[in-house]
Amino acid sequence: MKDVIYDAYLGRIQRGELTPDDRLVDTAIAAEFEVSRMPVRDALMRLTHEGYLASTTRGFTLPTLEPRQILEIFELRRLLEPRAAALATHELTADDFERMQQAVTLSESTLETGDIEALYRASEDIRRTWVMAVPNAELRDTIQRYMVQIQAVRMATLRDTQAHRVLVAFHRRMLETFKSRRSADVELLLMRFVLAGEDSYLRVSGREADTE
């Protein structure tokens, strides 16, 4: 049962269903799955060991990262994601493109609605679609792990109007570039995408001066 609970909560984390304000308490989860606390604790401790959760005196939460850690993760993204996306280019299927198209349509609709949660879901759907197409399993798993760790950062930047517009434009370009099957263009676009995300974080957090 601990594996079932682990898989269930890993999925919820990766789909963005948990927020930094959520606290996972073993007794509540045990009641949800109708089991004792032991398999729940085992599952939550495994997620903590793998970096998906942090343990506190009041339960388990998504990790809180220091600014230094966030910038280091952006550096890791610059090193890994452009190449990973290039590798995924020729692996994406017609169904993948249909899912991405639906997500892009949702993303573009948020320019009118201002629905940040919908924008987040669209962004996650696009990212998850191309990441799952990466043929290198170790590379794919690494990207999934660190992206979970900066969900709070992404939610904060998405609420910025300028970052919102930039992200929506990138979503459309990303779909079109993937569909072109030109891996070099995909690699370049993903580098620009990561850099834009880092610029948004630095601007929203007011940390430009710290990096000069």
mmCIF file of C-alpha atoms in Angstrom:
data_model
loop_
_atom_site.group_PDB
_atom_site.id
_atom_site.type_symbol
_atom_site.label_atom_id
_atom_site.label_comp_id
_atom_site.label_asym_id
_atom_site.label_seq_id
_atom_site.Cartn_x
_atom_site.Cartn_y
_atom_site.Cartn_z
ATOM 1 C CA MET A 1 0.000 0.000 0.000
ATOM 2 C CA LYS A 2 2.880 2.410 0.626
ATOM 3 C CA ASP A 3 3.729 2.260 -3.097
ATOM 4 C CA VAL A 4 0.126 3.095 -3.997
ATOM 5 C CA ILE A 5 0.181 6.110 -1.684
ATOM 6 C CA TYR A 6 3.595 7.169 -2.986
ATOM 7 C CA ASP A 7 2.420 7.022 -6.609
ATOM 8 C CA ALA A 8 -0.803 8.863 -5.803
ATOM 9 C CA TYR A 9 0.926 11.770 -4.090
ATOM 10 C CA LEU A 10 3.810 11.929 -6.523
ATOM 11 C CA GLY A 11 1.229 12.333 -9.272
ATOM 12 C CA ARG A 12 -0.581 15.062 -7.358
ATOM 13 C CA ILE A 13 2.675 16.931 -6.819
ATOM 14 C CA GLN A 14 3.754 16.646 -10.448
ATOM 15 C CA ARG A 15 0.350 17.789 -11.700
ATOM 16 C CA GLY A 16 0.525 20.882 -9.510
ATOM 17 C CA GLU A 17 -2.423 19.821 -7.349
ATOM 18 C CA LEU A 18 -0.594 20.691 -4.120
ATOM 19 C CA THR A 19 0.294 24.251 -3.160
ATOM 20 C CA PRO A 20 2.942 25.538 -0.733
ATOM 21 C CA ASP A 21 0.124 26.192 1.748
ATOM 22 C CA ASP A 22 -0.977 22.553 1.810
ATOM 23 C CA ARG A 23 0.134 20.377 4.708
ATOM 24 C CA LEU A 24 0.084 16.612 4.377
ATOM 25 C CA VAL A 25 -0.731 14.923 7.682
ATOM 26 C CA ASP A 26 -0.259 11.184 7.980
ATOM 27 C CA THR A 27 -3.457 10.598 9.960
ATOM 28 C CA ALA A 28 -5.595 12.319 7.333
ATOM 29 C CA ILE A 29 -3.968 10.394 4.491
ATOM 30 C CA ALA A 30 -4.322 7.146 6.425
ATOM 31 C CA ALA A 31 -8.048 7.830 6.736
ATOM 32 C CA GLU A 32 -8.256 8.640 3.013
ATOM 33 C CA PHE A 33 -6.720 5.299 2.060
ATOM 34 C CA GLU A 34 -8.197 3.394 5.002
ATOM 35 C CA VAL A 35 -4.825 2.137 6.201
ATOM 36 C CA SER A 36 -2.627 2.538 9.255
ATOM 37 C CA ARG A 37 -0.186 5.420 9.570
ATOM 38 C CA MET A 38 2.887 3.263 8.852
ATOM 39 C CA PRO A 39 2.572 2.914 5.039
ATOM 40 C CA VAL A 40 1.639 6.594 4.843
ATOM 41 C CA ARG A 41 4.760 7.598 6.774
ATOM 42 C CA ASP A 42 6.890 5.361 4.566
ATOM 43 C CA ALA A 43 5.465 6.956 1.409
ATOM 44 C CA LEU A 44 5.842 10.517 2.703
ATOM 45 C CA MET A 45 9.388 9.904 3.915
ATOM 46 C CA ARG A 46 10.322 8.480 0.506
ATOM 47 C CA LEU A 47 8.932 11.588 -1.199
ATOM 48 C CA THR A 48 10.913 13.703 1.260
ATOM 49 C CA HIS A 49 14.122 11.759 0.630
ATOM 50 C CA GLU A 50 13.676 12.267 -3.119
ATOM 51 C CA GLY A 51 13.205 16.016 -2.701
ATOM 52 C CA TYR A 52 9.508 16.264 -3.477
ATOM 53 C CA LEU A 53 8.433 17.128 0.089
ATOM 54 C CA ALA A 54 9.864 18.694 3.216
ATOM 55 C CA SER A 55 9.149 17.412 6.732
ATOM 56 C CA THR A 56 7.963 19.899 9.372
ATOM 57 C CA THR A 57 6.625 19.612 12.911
ATOM 58 C CA ARG A 58 3.101 20.105 11.528
ATOM 59 C CA GLY A 59 3.269 17.686 8.616
ATOM 60 C CA PHE A 60 4.794 17.532 5.162
ATOM 61 C CA THR A 61 4.853 20.400 2.658
ATOM 62 C CA LEU A 62 6.356 21.301 -0.678
ATOM 63 C CA PRO A 63 9.987 22.386 -0.208
ATOM 64 C CA THR A 64 10.764 26.047 0.456
ATOM 65 C CA LEU A 65 13.844 27.050 -1.503
ATOM 66 C CA GLU A 66 16.322 29.800 -0.759
ATOM 67 C CA PRO A 67 16.985 32.308 -3.577
ATOM 68 C CA ARG A 68 20.428 30.767 -4.092
ATOM 69 C CA GLN A 69 18.871 27.349 -4.626
ATOM 70 C CA ILE A 70 16.351 28.754 -7.096
ATOM 71 C CA LEU A 71 19.083 30.373 -9.163
ATOM 72 C CA GLU A 72 21.088 27.155 -9.102
ATOM 73 C CA ILE A 73 18.062 25.267 -10.401
ATOM 74 C CA PHE A 74 17.702 27.794 -13.220
ATOM 75 C CA GLU A 75 21.337 27.101 -14.071
ATOM 76 C CA LEU A 76 20.577 23.381 -14.119
ATOM 77 C CA ARG A 77 17.576 24.021 -16.366
ATOM 78 C CA ARG A 78 19.744 25.930 -18.841
ATOM 79 C CA LEU A 79 22.099 22.972 -19.000
ATOM 80 C CA LEU A 80 19.485 20.229 -19.339
ATOM 81 C CA GLU A 81 16.180 21.387 -20.782
ATOM 82 C CA PRO A 82 17.247 22.669 -24.218
ATOM 83 C CA ARG A 83 18.999 19.390 -25.015
ATOM 84 C CA ALA A 84 16.166 17.330 -23.541
ATOM 85 C CA ALA A 85 13.590 19.167 -25.665
ATOM 86 C CA ALA A 86 15.704 18.623 -28.769
ATOM 87 C CA LEU A 87 15.794 14.893 -28.035
ATOM 88 C CA ALA A 88 12.013 14.860 -27.608
ATOM 89 C CA THR A 89 11.350 16.597 -30.927
ATOM 90 C CA HIS A 90 11.117 13.479 -33.076
ATOM 91 C CA GLU A 91 9.434 11.408 -30.344
ATOM 92 C CA LEU A 92 6.295 13.528 -30.020
ATOM 93 C CA THR A 93 3.173 11.925 -31.516
ATOM 94 C CA ALA A 94 0.014 13.302 -33.086
ATOM 95 C CA ASP A 95 -1.761 12.745 -29.759
ATOM 96 C CA ASP A 96 0.991 14.696 -27.990
ATOM 97 C CA PHE A 97 0.513 17.612 -30.365
ATOM 98 C CA GLU A 98 -3.236 17.513 -29.805
ATOM 99 C CA ARG A 99 -2.715 17.718 -26.023
ATOM 100 C CA MET A 100 -0.286 20.587 -26.472
ATOM 101 C CA GLN A 101 -2.727 22.385 -28.788
ATOM 102 C CA GLN A 102 -5.475 22.140 -26.182
ATOM 103 C CA ALA A 103 -3.104 23.467 -23.525
ATOM 104 C CA VAL A 104 -1.984 26.351 -25.765
ATOM 105 C CA THR A 105 -5.616 27.271 -26.446
ATOM 106 C CA LEU A 106 -6.268 27.297 -22.695
ATOM 107 C CA SER A 107 -3.120 29.333 -22.110
ATOM 108 C CA GLU A 108 -4.120 31.966 -24.670
ATOM 109 C CA SER A 109 -7.612 32.230 -23.176
ATOM 110 C CA THR A 110 -6.115 33.378 -19.881
ATOM 111 C CA LEU A 111 -5.035 36.653 -21.459
ATOM 112 C CA GLU A 112 -8.753 37.525 -21.372
ATOM 113 C CA THR A 113 -9.840 35.698 -18.226
ATOM 114 C CA GLY A 114 -6.780 36.325 -16.056
ATOM 115 C CA ASP A 115 -7.202 32.797 -14.688
ATOM 116 C CA ILE A 116 -3.752 32.091 -13.257
ATOM 117 C CA GLU A 117 -4.602 28.569 -12.138
ATOM 118 C CA ALA A 118 -5.686 27.741 -15.710
ATOM 119 C CA LEU A 119 -2.431 29.227 -17.012
ATOM 120 C CA TYR A 120 -0.499 27.070 -14.575
ATOM 121 C CA ARG A 121 -2.385 23.934 -15.672
ATOM 122 C CA ALA A 122 -1.744 24.744 -19.323
ATOM 123 C CA SER A 123 1.936 25.329 -18.658
ATOM 124 C CA GLU A 124 2.203 22.043 -16.766
ATOM 125 C CA ASP A 125 0.374 20.131 -19.513
ATOM 126 C CA ILE A 126 2.745 21.464 -22.185
ATOM 127 C CA ARG A 127 5.835 20.768 -20.103
ATOM 128 C CA ARG A 128 4.704 17.315 -19.061
ATOM 129 C CA THR A 129 3.877 16.356 -22.659
ATOM 130 C CA TRP A 130 7.296 17.116 -24.098
ATOM 131 C CA VAL A 131 9.219 15.956 -21.026
ATOM 132 C CA MET A 132 7.523 12.558 -21.115
ATOM 133 C CA ALA A 133 8.650 12.237 -24.741
ATOM 134 C CA VAL A 134 12.337 12.590 -23.794
ATOM 135 C CA PRO A 135 13.870 9.181 -24.642
ATOM 136 C CA ASN A 136 16.620 9.442 -22.007
ATOM 137 C CA ALA A 137 14.884 8.210 -18.849
ATOM 138 C CA GLU A 138 17.485 9.555 -16.399
ATOM 139 C CA LEU A 139 17.357 12.993 -18.000
ATOM 140 C CA ARG A 140 13.564 12.933 -17.971
ATOM 141 C CA ASP A 141 13.388 11.959 -14.288
ATOM 142 C CA THR A 142 15.899 14.634 -13.283
ATOM 143 C CA ILE A 143 13.883 17.362 -14.986
ATOM 144 C CA GLN A 144 10.663 16.183 -13.357
ATOM 145 C CA ARG A 145 12.258 16.196 -9.920
ATOM 146 C CA TYR A 146 13.632 19.729 -9.918
ATOM 147 C CA MET A 147 10.598 21.238 -11.626
ATOM 148 C CA VAL A 148 8.467 20.079 -8.716
ATOM 149 C CA GLN A 149 10.753 21.978 -6.361
ATOM 150 C CA ILE A 150 10.074 25.393 -7.898
ATOM 151 C CA GLN A 151 6.301 25.264 -8.322
ATOM 152 C CA ALA A 152 5.850 28.103 -5.833
ATOM 153 C CA VAL A 153 8.281 30.248 -7.813
ATOM 154 C CA ARG A 154 6.370 29.612 -11.006
ATOM 155 C CA MET A 155 3.033 30.489 -9.422
ATOM 156 C CA ALA A 156 4.487 33.765 -8.157
ATOM 157 C CA THR A 157 5.871 34.801 -11.548
ATOM 158 C CA LEU A 158 2.692 33.789 -13.399
ATOM 159 C CA ARG A 159 0.796 36.422 -11.410
ATOM 160 C CA ASP A 160 2.986 39.105 -12.961
ATOM 161 C CA THR A 161 1.282 40.627 -16.018
ATOM 162 C CA GLN A 162 4.428 40.914 -18.093
ATOM 163 C CA ALA A 163 5.537 37.357 -17.296
ATOM 164 C CA HIS A 164 2.020 36.140 -18.121
ATOM 165 C CA ARG A 165 2.106 37.614 -21.629
ATOM 166 C CA VAL A 166 5.614 36.335 -22.290
ATOM 167 C CA LEU A 167 4.730 32.819 -21.186
ATOM 168 C CA VAL A 168 1.605 32.627 -23.360
ATOM 169 C CA ALA A 169 3.595 33.754 -26.403
ATOM 170 C CA PHE A 170 6.234 31.108 -25.689
ATOM 171 C CA HIS A 171 3.568 28.416 -25.436
ATOM 172 C CA ARG A 172 2.382 29.091 -28.990
ATOM 173 C CA ARG A 173 5.932 29.287 -30.342
ATOM 174 C CA MET A 174 6.860 26.100 -28.527
ATOM 175 C CA LEU A 175 4.035 24.148 -30.144
ATOM 176 C CA GLU A 176 4.851 25.467 -33.602
ATOM 177 C CA THR A 177 8.569 24.796 -33.206
ATOM 178 C CA PHE A 178 8.057 21.249 -31.931
ATOM 179 C CA LYS A 179 5.728 20.564 -34.859
ATOM 180 C CA SER A 180 8.429 21.732 -37.288
ATOM 181 C CA ARG A 181 10.577 18.779 -36.092
ATOM 182 C CA ARG A 182 13.669 21.008 -36.262
ATOM 183 C CA SER A 183 15.545 19.961 -33.139
ATOM 184 C CA ALA A 184 18.104 22.802 -33.357
ATOM 185 C CA ASP A 185 15.301 25.385 -33.365
ATOM 186 C CA VAL A 186 13.631 23.632 -30.439
ATOM 187 C CA GLU A 187 16.884 23.660 -28.477
ATOM 188 C CA LEU A 188 17.359 27.391 -29.061
ATOM 189 C CA LEU A 189 13.763 28.207 -28.154
ATOM 190 C CA LEU A 190 13.929 26.238 -24.901
ATOM 191 C CA MET A 191 17.080 28.100 -23.912
ATOM 192 C CA ARG A 192 15.259 31.380 -24.488
ATOM 193 C CA PHE A 193 12.263 30.047 -22.556
ATOM 194 C CA VAL A 194 14.353 29.181 -19.491
ATOM 195 C CA LEU A 195 16.182 32.512 -19.629
ATOM 196 C CA ALA A 196 12.851 34.351 -19.818
ATOM 197 C CA GLY A 197 11.643 32.445 -16.760
ATOM 198 C CA GLU A 198 14.779 33.362 -14.858
ATOM 199 C CA ASP A 199 14.455 37.019 -15.877
ATOM 200 C CA SER A 200 10.844 37.020 -14.641
ATOM 201 C CA TYR A 201 11.894 35.544 -11.294
ATOM 202 C CA LEU A 202 14.675 38.098 -10.836
ATOM 203 C CA ARG A 203 12.383 40.996 -11.719
ATOM 204 C CA VAL A 204 9.433 39.878 -9.596
ATOM 205 C CA SER A 205 11.625 39.054 -6.608
ATOM 206 C CA GLY A 206 13.611 42.280 -6.977
ATOM 207 C CA ARG A 207 16.918 40.415 -7.046
ATOM 208 C CA GLU A 208 18.480 42.019 -10.129
ATOM 209 C CA ALA A 209 20.903 43.955 -7.969
ATOM 210 C CA ASP A 210 22.039 40.778 -6.212
ATOM 211 C CA THR A 211 23.258 39.253 -9.473
ATOM 212 C CA GLU A 212 25.200 42.257 -10.799
#
